[in-house]
CSV table of C-alpha atoms in Angstrom, one decimal:
chain,number,residue,atom,x,y,z
A,1,MET,CA,-52.9,7.7,-18.5
A,2,LEU,CA,-49.6,5.8,-18.7
A,3,GLU,CA,-48.1,8.6,-20.8
A,4,ALA,CA,-49.2,11.1,-18.1
A,5,VAL,CA,-47.5,9.0,-15.4
A,6,ASN,CA,-44.3,8.8,-17.5
A,7,ASN,CA,-44.3,12.6,-18.0
A,8,PHE,CA,-44.8,13.2,-14.3
A,9,PHE,CA,-42.0,11.0,-13.1
A,10,THR,CA,-39.7,12.3,-15.9
A,11,ALA,CA,-40.4,15.9,-15.0
A,12,PHE,CA,-39.9,15.6,-11.2
A,13,GLY,CA,-37.4,12.7,-10.9
A,14,ALA,CA,-36.5,10.5,-7.9
A,15,SER,CA,-35.3,13.4,-5.7
A,16,VAL,CA,-38.8,14.8,-5.7
A,17,VAL,CA,-41.1,11.8,-6.1
A,18,VAL,CA,-39.4,9.7,-3.4
A,19,PRO,CA,-39.7,12.4,-0.7
A,20,ILE,CA,-43.4,12.8,-1.5
A,21,MET,CA,-43.9,9.1,-1.1
A,22,ILE,CA,-42.0,9.1,2.2
A,23,PHE,CA,-44.1,12.0,3.5
A,24,VAL,CA,-47.3,10.3,2.6
A,25,ILE,CA,-46.2,7.0,4.1
A,26,ALA,CA,-45.0,8.7,7.3
A,27,LEU,CA,-48.4,10.4,7.8
A,28,PHE,CA,-50.1,7.1,7.2
A,29,LEU,CA,-47.9,5.6,10.0
A,30,LYS,CA,-49.0,8.4,12.3
A,31,VAL,CA,-45.6,10.1,12.4
A,32,ARG,CA,-45.9,13.7,13.4
A,33,PRO,CA,-46.2,16.1,10.4
A,34,LYS,CA,-43.0,17.9,11.4
A,35,THR,CA,-41.0,14.7,11.6
A,36,ALA,CA,-42.6,13.4,8.4
A,37,MET,CA,-41.6,16.6,6.6
A,38,MET,CA,-38.0,16.3,7.8
A,39,SER,CA,-37.9,12.7,6.7
A,40,ALA,CA,-39.0,13.7,3.2
A,41,PHE,CA,-36.4,16.5,3.1
A,42,TYR,CA,-33.6,14.1,4.2
A,43,ALA,CA,-34.7,11.7,1.5
A,44,GLY,CA,-34.4,14.4,-1.2
A,45,VAL,CA,-31.1,15.7,0.2
A,46,GLY,CA,-29.7,12.1,0.4
A,47,LEU,CA,-30.7,11.2,-3.2
A,48,THR,CA,-29.3,14.5,-4.5
A,49,GLY,CA,-26.1,13.9,-2.7
A,50,PHE,CA,-25.8,10.3,-4.1
A,51,GLY,CA,-26.5,11.7,-7.5
A,52,TRP,CA,-23.8,14.4,-7.3
A,53,ILE,CA,-21.1,12.1,-5.9
A,54,ILE,CA,-21.8,9.2,-8.4
A,55,THR,CA,-22.1,11.6,-11.3
A,56,GLU,CA,-18.7,13.1,-10.6
A,57,PHE,CA,-17.0,9.8,-9.6
A,58,THR,CA,-18.3,7.5,-12.4
A,59,PRO,CA,-16.4,9.2,-15.3
A,60,VAL,CA,-13.2,9.0,-13.2
A,61,VAL,CA,-13.6,5.3,-12.4
A,62,THR,CA,-14.7,4.5,-16.0
A,63,LYS,CA,-11.6,6.2,-17.4
A,64,ILE,CA,-9.3,4.1,-15.2
A,65,ILE,CA,-11.2,0.9,-16.0
A,66,LYS,CA,-11.0,1.6,-19.7
A,67,GLN,CA,-7.2,2.1,-19.4
A,68,MET,CA,-7.0,-1.3,-17.7
A,69,VAL,CA,-9.0,-2.8,-20.6
A,70,ASP,CA,-6.8,-1.1,-23.2
A,71,ASN,CA,-3.6,-2.4,-21.4
A,72,THR,CA,-4.8,-6.0,-21.9
A,73,GLY,CA,-5.7,-5.6,-25.6
A,74,ILE,CA,-8.7,-7.9,-25.2
A,75,LYS,CA,-12.0,-6.9,-26.8
A,76,LEU,CA,-15.3,-8.1,-25.6
A,77,PRO,CA,-18.5,-7.4,-27.7
A,78,VAL,CA,-21.1,-6.7,-24.9
A,79,VAL,CA,-20.2,-3.4,-23.3
A,80,ASP,CA,-21.6,-2.2,-19.9
A,81,ILE,CA,-22.9,1.3,-20.3
A,82,SER,CA,-24.7,1.5,-16.9
A,83,TRP,CA,-28.2,0.9,-15.6
A,84,GLN,CA,-29.6,4.3,-16.7
A,85,ALA,CA,-30.2,3.2,-20.3
A,86,GLY,CA,-32.3,0.3,-19.0
A,87,SER,CA,-34.2,2.6,-16.7
A,88,LEU,CA,-35.1,4.9,-19.5
A,89,ALA,CA,-36.2,2.0,-21.7
A,90,SER,CA,-38.4,0.5,-19.0
A,91,PHE,CA,-40.3,3.8,-18.6
A,92,GLY,CA,-40.6,4.1,-22.3
A,93,SER,CA,-42.5,0.8,-22.8
A,94,THR,CA,-46.2,0.1,-22.3
A,95,VAL,CA,-45.4,-3.0,-20.3
A,96,GLY,CA,-43.0,-1.1,-18.0
A,97,LEU,CA,-45.3,1.8,-17.4
A,98,SER,CA,-48.3,-0.6,-16.8
A,99,PHE,CA,-46.3,-2.4,-14.1
A,100,PHE,CA,-45.2,0.9,-12.6
A,101,VAL,CA,-48.8,1.9,-12.0
A,102,PHE,CA,-50.5,-1.5,-11.3
A,103,GLY,CA,-47.5,-2.9,-9.6
A,104,LEU,CA,-47.7,-0.3,-6.9
A,105,ILE,CA,-51.4,-1.2,-6.3
A,106,PHE,CA,-50.4,-4.9,-6.2
A,107,GLU,CA,-47.6,-4.2,-3.7
A,108,LEU,CA,-50.1,-2.5,-1.4
A,109,ILE,CA,-52.6,-5.4,-1.8
A,110,ILE,CA,-50.2,-8.2,-1.0
A,111,PHE,CA,-48.9,-6.3,2.0
A,112,ALA,CA,-52.4,-5.7,3.3
A,113,LEU,CA,-53.2,-9.4,2.8
A,114,GLY,CA,-50.1,-10.5,4.7
A,115,ILE,CA,-48.5,-12.3,1.7
A,116,THR,CA,-45.4,-10.3,2.3
A,117,LYS,CA,-44.0,-8.6,5.4
A,118,VAL,CA,-42.1,-6.0,3.3
A,119,PHE,CA,-43.8,-2.7,2.5
A,120,MET,CA,-42.3,-2.5,-1.0
A,121,ALA,CA,-44.3,0.6,-2.0
A,122,SER,CA,-41.8,2.8,0.0
A,123,ASN,CA,-39.1,1.7,-2.5
A,124,LEU,CA,-41.2,2.7,-5.5
A,125,TRP,CA,-38.4,4.2,-7.6
A,126,ASN,CA,-36.5,0.9,-7.8
A,127,ASN,CA,-39.4,-0.8,-9.6
A,128,PHE,CA,-37.6,0.0,-12.8
A,129,GLY,CA,-35.5,-3.1,-12.0
A,130,LEU,CA,-38.6,-5.2,-12.4
A,131,MET,CA,-40.0,-3.2,-15.4
A,132,ILE,CA,-36.9,-3.8,-17.6
A,133,TRP,CA,-37.4,-7.5,-17.5
A,134,GLY,CA,-41.0,-7.2,-18.6
A,135,THR,CA,-39.9,-4.8,-21.3
A,136,MET,CA,-37.3,-7.2,-22.6
A,137,ALA,CA,-39.8,-10.1,-22.6
A,138,TYR,CA,-42.3,-8.0,-24.6
A,139,TYR,CA,-39.6,-7.2,-27.1
A,140,VAL,CA,-38.9,-10.9,-27.6
A,141,THR,CA,-42.4,-12.4,-27.4
A,142,HIS,CA,-44.7,-9.5,-28.2
A,143,ASN,CA,-47.0,-11.0,-25.6
A,144,PHE,CA,-48.2,-8.2,-23.4
A,145,TRP,CA,-49.8,-10.3,-20.6
A,146,LEU,CA,-47.0,-12.8,-20.4
A,147,SER,CA,-44.4,-10.0,-20.1
A,148,LEU,CA,-46.4,-8.1,-17.5
A,149,GLY,CA,-46.9,-11.4,-15.6
A,150,LEU,CA,-43.1,-11.8,-15.6
A,151,SER,CA,-42.6,-8.5,-13.8
A,152,PHE,CA,-45.2,-9.4,-11.3
A,153,PHE,CA,-43.7,-12.8,-10.7
A,154,MET,CA,-40.3,-11.3,-10.2
A,155,LEU,CA,-41.7,-8.9,-7.7
A,156,LEU,CA,-43.1,-11.9,-5.7
A,157,TYR,CA,-39.9,-13.7,-5.3
A,158,THR,CA,-38.0,-10.5,-4.7
A,159,LEU,CA,-40.1,-9.9,-1.7
A,160,ILE,CA,-39.4,-13.5,-0.4
A,161,LEU,CA,-35.6,-12.8,-0.6
A,162,ALA,CA,-36.0,-9.4,0.9
A,163,GLU,CA,-37.9,-10.9,3.9
A,164,VAL,CA,-35.4,-13.7,4.3
A,165,GLN,CA,-32.5,-11.3,4.8
A,166,ALA,CA,-34.6,-8.5,6.4
A,167,ASP,CA,-33.6,-9.2,10.1
A,168,ARG,CA,-29.9,-9.5,9.2
A,169,TRP,CA,-30.0,-6.4,7.0
A,170,SER,CA,-31.9,-4.4,9.6
A,171,ASP,CA,-29.5,-5.5,12.4
A,172,TYR,CA,-26.2,-4.9,10.5
A,173,TYR,CA,-27.1,-1.5,8.9
A,174,GLY,CA,-28.7,-0.3,12.1
A,175,VAL,CA,-32.1,0.8,10.6
A,176,LYS,CA,-34.9,-0.9,12.6
A,177,ASN,CA,-37.4,-2.9,10.7
A,178,ALA,CA,-36.0,-2.0,7.3
A,179,THR,CA,-34.7,-4.0,4.4
A,180,VAL,CA,-33.6,-3.5,0.8
A,181,SER,CA,-36.0,-4.9,-1.8
A,182,SER,CA,-34.8,-4.0,-5.3
A,183,LEU,CA,-34.7,-6.9,-7.7
A,184,HIS,CA,-31.2,-6.1,-9.1
A,185,ASN,CA,-29.5,-6.1,-5.7
A,186,ILE,CA,-31.4,-8.8,-3.7
A,187,GLU,CA,-30.6,-12.2,-5.3
A,188,GLN,CA,-27.1,-12.1,-3.8
A,189,THR,CA,-28.9,-13.4,-0.7
A,190,ILE,CA,-28.8,-16.9,-2.3
A,191,PRO,CA,-25.0,-17.3,-2.6
A,192,ALA,CA,-24.5,-15.6,0.8
A,193,ILE,CA,-26.5,-18.3,2.5
A,194,ILE,CA,-25.7,-21.4,0.3
A,195,LEU,CA,-22.0,-20.9,0.1
A,196,ASP,CA,-21.4,-19.9,3.7
A,197,PRO,CA,-20.7,-23.5,5.0
A,198,LEU,CA,-18.0,-23.8,2.2
A,199,TRP,CA,-16.3,-20.6,3.2
A,200,ASN,CA,-16.3,-21.8,6.9
A,201,LEU,CA,-14.8,-25.1,5.8
A,202,LEU,CA,-12.0,-23.1,4.2
A,203,GLY,CA,-11.5,-21.1,7.3
A,204,PHE,CA,-12.8,-17.7,6.0
A,205,ASN,CA,-14.9,-17.2,9.1
A,206,LYS,CA,-11.7,-17.2,11.2
A,207,VAL,CA,-10.2,-14.4,9.2
A,208,LYS,CA,-10.7,-11.0,10.9
A,209,MET,CA,-11.1,-9.0,7.7
A,210,THR,CA,-13.5,-6.3,8.8
A,211,PRO,CA,-13.4,-2.5,8.9
A,212,ALA,CA,-13.5,-2.6,12.8
A,213,TYR,CA,-10.5,-4.9,12.9
A,214,PHE,CA,-8.6,-2.8,10.4
A,215,LYS,CA,-9.3,0.3,12.5
A,216,ASN,CA,-8.3,-1.4,15.7
A,217,LYS,CA,-5.1,-3.0,14.4
A,218,LEU,CA,-3.9,-0.6,11.8
A,219,GLY,CA,-4.8,2.7,13.4
A,220,VAL,CA,-4.9,5.6,11.0
A,221,PHE,CA,-4.2,3.1,8.1
A,222,GLY,CA,-7.3,1.2,8.9
A,223,GLU,CA,-9.6,4.2,8.6
A,224,PRO,CA,-12.0,4.2,5.5
A,225,THR,CA,-10.4,7.5,4.3
A,226,THR,CA,-6.9,6.0,4.3
A,227,LEU,CA,-8.0,2.6,2.9
A,228,GLY,CA,-9.8,4.5,0.1
A,229,ALA,CA,-6.5,6.2,-0.7
A,230,LEU,CA,-4.6,2.9,-0.7
A,231,LEU,CA,-7.2,1.2,-2.8
A,232,GLY,CA,-7.2,4.2,-5.2
A,233,LEU,CA,-3.4,4.0,-5.5
A,234,ILE,CA,-3.5,0.3,-6.4
A,235,ILE,CA,-6.3,0.7,-8.9
A,236,GLY,CA,-4.6,3.7,-10.4
A,237,ILE,CA,-1.4,1.8,-10.8
A,238,LEU,CA,-3.2,-1.1,-12.6
A,239,GLY,CA,-4.8,1.5,-14.9
A,240,ASN,CA,-1.4,3.0,-15.8
A,241,ILE,CA,0.8,-0.1,-15.6
A,242,ASN,CA,2.4,0.6,-19.0
A,243,ASP,CA,3.1,4.3,-18.3
A,244,LEU,CA,4.5,4.3,-14.7
A,245,GLY,CA,7.6,6.1,-15.9
A,246,THR,CA,5.7,9.3,-16.8
A,247,VAL,CA,4.6,12.2,-14.7
A,248,LYS,CA,1.2,12.2,-16.3
A,249,ALA,CA,0.5,8.7,-15.2
A,250,TRP,CA,1.5,9.4,-11.6
A,251,GLY,CA,-0.6,12.5,-11.6
A,252,GLN,CA,-3.7,10.5,-12.5
A,253,ILE,CA,-2.8,7.8,-10.0
A,254,LEU,CA,-2.5,10.2,-7.1
A,255,GLN,CA,-5.5,12.1,-8.1
A,256,PHE,CA,-7.6,8.9,-8.3
A,257,ALA,CA,-6.3,7.9,-4.8
A,258,ILE,CA,-7.5,11.2,-3.3
A,259,GLN,CA,-10.8,11.0,-5.2
A,260,LEU,CA,-11.5,7.5,-4.0
A,261,SER,CA,-10.5,8.6,-0.5
A,262,ALA,CA,-13.0,11.4,-0.8
A,263,VAL,CA,-15.8,9.0,-1.8
A,264,MET,CA,-15.0,6.7,1.1
A,265,THR,CA,-15.1,9.7,3.5
A,266,ILE,CA,-18.1,11.7,2.1
A,267,PHE,CA,-20.4,8.9,1.0
A,268,PRO,CA,-21.0,7.6,4.6
A,269,LEU,CA,-21.9,11.2,5.6
A,270,VAL,CA,-24.5,11.4,2.8
A,271,THR,CA,-25.7,7.9,3.7
A,272,GLY,CA,-26.2,9.0,7.3
A,273,VAL,CA,-28.5,11.8,6.1
A,274,PHE,CA,-30.4,9.5,3.8
A,275,ALA,CA,-30.9,7.0,6.6
A,276,LYS,CA,-32.6,9.8,8.7
A,277,ALA,CA,-35.4,9.7,6.1
A,278,PHE,CA,-36.3,6.1,7.1
A,279,SER,CA,-35.4,6.0,10.8
A,280,PRO,CA,-38.6,7.8,12.1
A,281,LEU,CA,-40.8,5.5,10.0
A,282,ALA,CA,-38.9,2.3,11.1
A,283,GLU,CA,-39.1,3.5,14.7
A,284,GLU,CA,-42.8,4.1,14.4
A,285,ILE,CA,-43.2,0.6,13.1
A,286,ASP,CA,-41.3,-0.7,16.1
A,287,LYS,CA,-43.2,1.4,18.6
A,288,ASN,CA,-46.6,0.2,17.2
A,289,ARG,CA,-45.4,-3.4,17.2
A,290,LYS,CA,-44.2,-3.3,20.8
A,291,LYS,CA,-47.4,-1.6,21.9
A,292,GLU,CA,-49.5,-4.5,20.3
A,293,VAL,CA,-47.3,-7.1,21.8
A,294,VAL,CA,-47.4,-5.6,25.3
A,295,GLU,CA,-51.2,-5.2,25.1
A,296,GLU,CA,-51.3,-9.0,24.4
A,297,GLY,CA,-49.2,-9.7,27.4
A,298,LYS,CA,-46.3,-11.2,25.5
A,299,GLU,CA,-42.6,-10.8,25.7
A,300,ILE,CA,-40.9,-8.8,22.9
A,301,ASP,CA,-38.8,-10.9,20.7
A,302,ALA,CA,-38.1,-9.4,17.2
A,303,VAL,CA,-37.1,-12.7,15.7
A,304,HIS,CA,-40.2,-14.6,16.8
A,305,ASP,CA,-42.6,-11.7,16.4
A,306,LYS,CA,-45.3,-12.6,13.8
A,307,LYS,CA,-46.6,-9.0,13.7
A,308,ARG,CA,-43.2,-7.6,12.7
A,309,TRP,CA,-43.0,-6.0,9.2
A,310,PHE,CA,-40.3,-4.1,7.3
A,311,LEU,CA,-40.0,-0.9,5.3
A,312,GLY,CA,-38.5,-1.3,1.9
A,313,VAL,CA,-35.7,1.2,1.7
A,314,ASP,CA,-33.3,2.3,-1.1
A,315,ASP,CA,-30.0,0.5,-1.4
A,316,GLY,CA,-28.3,3.9,-0.9
A,317,VAL,CA,-28.9,3.5,2.9
A,318,GLY,CA,-26.1,0.9,3.0
A,319,TYR,CA,-23.8,2.0,0.2
A,320,GLY,CA,-21.5,4.1,2.4
A,321,GLU,CA,-21.1,1.5,5.2
A,322,PRO,CA,-17.3,0.8,5.4
A,323,ALA,CA,-17.4,-3.0,4.8
A,324,THR,CA,-19.8,-2.5,1.9
A,325,ILE,CA,-17.9,0.2,0.0
A,326,ILE,CA,-14.5,-1.4,0.7
A,327,SER,CA,-15.7,-4.8,-0.6
A,328,GLY,CA,-17.3,-3.2,-3.6
A,329,VAL,CA,-14.2,-1.2,-4.6
A,330,ILE,CA,-11.9,-4.2,-4.1
A,331,LEU,CA,-14.2,-6.2,-6.5
A,332,ILE,CA,-13.8,-3.6,-9.3
A,333,PRO,CA,-10.4,-4.8,-10.6
A,334,ILE,CA,-11.2,-8.4,-9.7
A,335,MET,CA,-14.3,-8.4,-11.9
A,336,VAL,CA,-12.4,-6.7,-14.8
A,337,LEU,CA,-9.7,-9.5,-14.6
A,338,ILE,CA,-12.3,-12.2,-14.4
A,339,ALA,CA,-14.2,-10.8,-17.4
A,340,PHE,CA,-11.0,-11.3,-19.5
A,341,VAL,CA,-10.1,-14.8,-18.3
A,342,LEU,CA,-13.6,-16.4,-17.9
A,343,PRO,CA,-14.1,-18.9,-20.8
A,344,GLY,CA,-17.0,-18.0,-23.0
A,345,ASN,CA,-17.7,-14.6,-21.4
A,346,ARG,CA,-18.6,-11.8,-23.8
A,347,THR,CA,-19.4,-9.1,-21.3
A,348,LEU,CA,-17.1,-6.2,-20.5
A,349,PRO,CA,-18.2,-4.6,-17.2
A,350,VAL,CA,-17.3,-0.9,-17.1
A,351,VAL,CA,-19.6,1.8,-15.9
A,352,ASP,CA,-21.8,-0.2,-13.5
A,353,LEU,CA,-18.7,-1.4,-11.6
A,354,ILE,CA,-19.3,1.7,-9.4
A,355,SER,CA,-22.5,0.0,-8.4
A,356,LEU,CA,-20.7,-3.0,-6.8
A,357,PRO,CA,-21.2,-1.7,-3.2
A,358,PHE,CA,-25.0,-1.7,-3.9
A,359,MET,CA,-24.7,-5.2,-5.3
A,360,VAL,CA,-23.0,-6.7,-2.2
A,361,GLU,CA,-25.2,-5.2,0.5
A,362,SER,CA,-27.1,-8.4,1.2
A,363,ILE,CA,-23.9,-10.5,1.4
A,364,VAL,CA,-22.3,-7.9,3.8
A,365,ALA,CA,-25.3,-8.1,6.1
A,366,ILE,CA,-25.6,-11.9,6.1
A,367,THR,CA,-21.8,-12.4,6.7
A,368,ARG,CA,-21.7,-9.6,9.2
A,369,GLY,CA,-19.2,-7.5,7.3
A,370,ASN,CA,-16.7,-10.3,6.7
A,371,ILE,CA,-14.9,-8.7,3.7
A,372,LEU,CA,-13.2,-11.9,2.6
A,373,LYS,CA,-16.5,-13.8,2.4
A,374,VAL,CA,-18.1,-10.8,0.5
A,375,ILE,CA,-15.4,-10.9,-2.1
A,376,ALA,CA,-15.5,-14.7,-2.4
A,377,ASN,CA,-19.3,-14.7,-2.9
A,378,GLY,CA,-19.1,-11.8,-5.3
A,379,ILE,CA,-16.5,-13.6,-7.4
A,380,VAL,CA,-18.7,-16.7,-7.7
A,381,TRP,CA,-22.1,-15.0,-8.3
A,382,PHE,CA,-21.0,-12.2,-10.5
A,383,SER,CA,-18.9,-14.5,-12.6
A,384,LEU,CA,-22.1,-16.5,-13.3
A,385,GLY,CA,-23.7,-13.1,-13.9
A,386,LEU,CA,-21.2,-12.4,-16.6
A,387,TYR,CA,-22.6,-15.4,-18.5
A,388,ALA,CA,-26.1,-14.2,-18.0
A,389,SER,CA,-25.3,-10.8,-19.2
A,390,SER,CA,-23.5,-12.2,-22.3
A,391,TRP,CA,-26.5,-14.3,-23.2
A,392,LEU,CA,-28.9,-11.4,-22.7
A,393,GLY,CA,-26.7,-8.9,-24.7
A,394,THR,CA,-28.7,-9.1,-27.9
A,395,VAL,CA,-32.1,-8.9,-26.2
A,396,TYR,CA,-31.1,-6.0,-23.9
A,397,THR,CA,-29.5,-4.0,-26.7
A,398,GLY,CA,-32.6,-4.5,-28.9
A,399,ALA,CA,-35.1,-3.6,-26.1
A,400,VAL,CA,-33.1,-0.5,-25.0
A,401,SER,CA,-32.7,0.8,-28.5
A,402,HIS,CA,-36.3,0.1,-29.4
A,403,TYR,CA,-37.8,1.9,-26.4
A,404,GLY,CA,-35.9,5.1,-26.6
A,405,ALA,CA,-32.3,5.0,-25.2
A,406,ALA,CA,-29.4,5.9,-27.5
A,407,ILE,CA,-26.5,3.4,-27.9
A,408,PRO,CA,-23.0,4.9,-27.9
A,409,ALA,CA,-21.2,5.2,-31.2
A,410,GLY,CA,-18.9,2.3,-32.0
A,411,VAL,CA,-20.6,-0.1,-29.6
A,412,VAL,CA,-22.4,-3.1,-31.1
A,413,LEU,CA,-24.0,-4.7,-28.1
A,414,ILE,CA,-24.7,-3.1,-24.7
A,415,THR,CA,-25.6,-4.3,-21.2
A,416,SER,CA,-25.9,-3.2,-17.6
A,417,PHE,CA,-23.7,-5.2,-15.3
A,418,ASN,CA,-25.9,-4.1,-12.4
A,419,LEU,CA,-29.2,-5.1,-14.0
A,420,MET,CA,-28.3,-8.0,-16.3
A,421,ALA,CA,-25.5,-9.9,-14.5
A,422,ARG,CA,-28.2,-11.8,-12.5
A,423,PRO,CA,-28.2,-15.6,-12.8
A,424,LEU,CA,-31.5,-16.2,-11.0
A,425,ASN,CA,-33.3,-13.5,-12.9
A,426,ALA,CA,-31.9,-14.7,-16.2
A,427,LEU,CA,-33.2,-18.3,-15.5
A,428,VAL,CA,-36.7,-17.0,-14.7
A,429,PHE,CA,-36.6,-14.8,-17.8
A,430,ALA,CA,-35.6,-17.8,-19.9
A,431,ALA,CA,-38.6,-19.8,-18.6
A,432,PHE,CA,-41.1,-17.1,-19.3
A,433,ILE,CA,-39.9,-16.2,-22.8
A,434,SER,CA,-40.0,-19.9,-23.7
A,435,GLN,CA,-43.8,-19.5,-23.3
A,436,ASN,CA,-43.7,-23.2,-22.2
A,437,PRO,CA,-46.4,-23.8,-19.5
A,438,LEU,CA,-44.2,-26.5,-18.0
A,439,TRP,CA,-41.2,-24.1,-17.3
A,440,ILE,CA,-43.4,-21.2,-16.2
A,441,GLY,CA,-45.5,-23.6,-14.0
A,442,LEU,CA,-42.3,-24.9,-12.4
A,443,CYS,CA,-41.2,-21.4,-11.5
A,444,ILE,CA,-44.6,-20.8,-9.8
A,445,VAL,CA,-44.5,-24.0,-7.9
A,446,VAL,CA,-41.0,-23.3,-6.6
A,447,TYR,CA,-42.2,-19.8,-5.5
A,448,LEU,CA,-45.2,-21.2,-3.6
A,449,VAL,CA,-43.1,-23.8,-1.8
A,450,LEU,CA,-40.6,-21.1,-0.7
A,451,LEU,CA,-43.5,-18.8,0.4
A,452,TYR,CA,-44.9,-21.7,2.5
A,453,VAL,CA,-41.5,-22.4,4.1
A,454,LEU,CA,-41.0,-18.7,4.8
A,455,ARG,CA,-44.4,-18.2,6.4
A,456,ARG,CA,-44.1,-21.4,8.5
A,457,TYR,CA,-40.4,-21.2,9.5
A,458,ARG,CA,-39.6,-17.5,9.3
A,459,SER,CA,-38.3,-17.2,12.9
A,460,GLN,CA,-36.2,-20.3,12.5
A,461,ILE,CA,-34.7,-18.9,9.3
A,462,TRP,CA,-33.8,-15.7,11.0
A,463,THR,CA,-32.3,-17.5,14.0
A,464,TYR,CA,-30.2,-19.6,11.7
A,465,LEU,CA,-28.9,-16.6,9.8
A,466,ASN,CA,-28.0,-14.8,13.0
A,467,LYS,CA,-26.1,-17.9,14.3
A,468,MET,CA,-24.4,-18.2,10.9
A,469,ALA,CA,-23.3,-14.6,11.1
A,470,ASP,CA,-22.0,-15.0,14.7
A,471,LYS,CA,-19.6,-17.7,13.5
A,472,ASN,CA,-17.3,-15.1,11.9
A,473,ALA,CA,-14.3,-14.4,14.1
A,474,GLY,CA,-14.2,-11.3,16.2
A,475,PHE,CA,-18.0,-10.7,16.2
A,476,SER,CA,-20.3,-10.5,19.2
A,477,GLY,CA,-23.0,-8.5,17.6
A,478,SER,CA,-23.8,-5.6,15.3
A,479,ALA,CA,-21.9,-3.3,17.5
A,480,ASP,CA,-18.7,-4.8,16.1
A,481,LYS,CA,-19.2,-2.9,12.8
A,482,ILE,CA,-18.1,0.7,12.4
A,483,GLU,CA,-21.1,3.0,12.9
A,484,TYR,CA,-21.6,5.5,10.1
């Protein structure tokens, strides 16, 4: 059965499977068949557009980054070759495929029971981020049930974090009752909340470093298209710092500036199409919720509404938002530099650096697009992530090579900066592979405490995060961001 499931998803891919899922979910939510069909088509078109752009842009970025690396002369043994290898390995293992099938059933059950307010099943494709950790645990321990349990446990705390930031994400990215819920891009909620008082103490909240501010103050130079060209120019120069006297170098620099400008311009358009896939579903959720509240004779207050629930959407919905993509691109050269100077680091981030906009979405939403705070949080959390990735290099390489993904020639150890540079996930993984009941039990107890706090104080948490976001200078609400 598992092999049949694997063959099905391999044959059709995300651009077909996800639209089918969206169509079924839309009909279940009583969306009109015509609207449900268009939602499905928009999902397929959006995913295809993302794939085309990233496929074309990744080799360009990777080449520039490798030139930066070569200019330094520093060699690091654990090389980032992107998340695709991990995805293939997770679908190639029995543990991974078991979770893909039974994890979906579990997601439906815990939503129906009210354990989570996030309908994770609509974000089915990103379950590979949970599957890879179970696959790695099985490679280390050879304990099937422990490894499968790890994937299920990671799903549970992923949903807690997704729900904590749900109201902020939905408000900032303008998709009603929606949130991102992929394991590999959700734990940044933690530094975004914990470190915010520190950044305010340092005055970061007073710095008007947002796309809307750039656009208002800089005019044409504040447009995402122009900012993309300027960032491309800077990154291109850094990648050709030793050859600035040659025509070839300047040809590459200027080409990269235009290519990054194109991504900054085109990606938001594709993102807008992709968002149309989820908007009718999210609006139907909102309509049904309001109907129930009105029938009960209560006032509508989204923050305090206990009946409110959220649709888990793909991170691609937020990728093209100006603050998100600008912050992610600025972090590319910063993380390369940090990888070289960080004591004890063994990881060289390369290909997955293009995923940085995905990786900062929760931070962007919680800080309401304050680019300075996004960069500061990213530096702290992803630096810790480099240590996690360095420690996991041997395990990840072994699991990926064992379950069917080829390792590039000349590379000893591999990683995925997007999947493995995850401090929280690495700690939980360490607890489970220790097979020590004390450490595993501690993880479960912490989860249960957090679940209780979220269930009891959810509205207070959302109110606090909204007030925290409002402290940033120049903001009066979500309308202050650039619509896309």
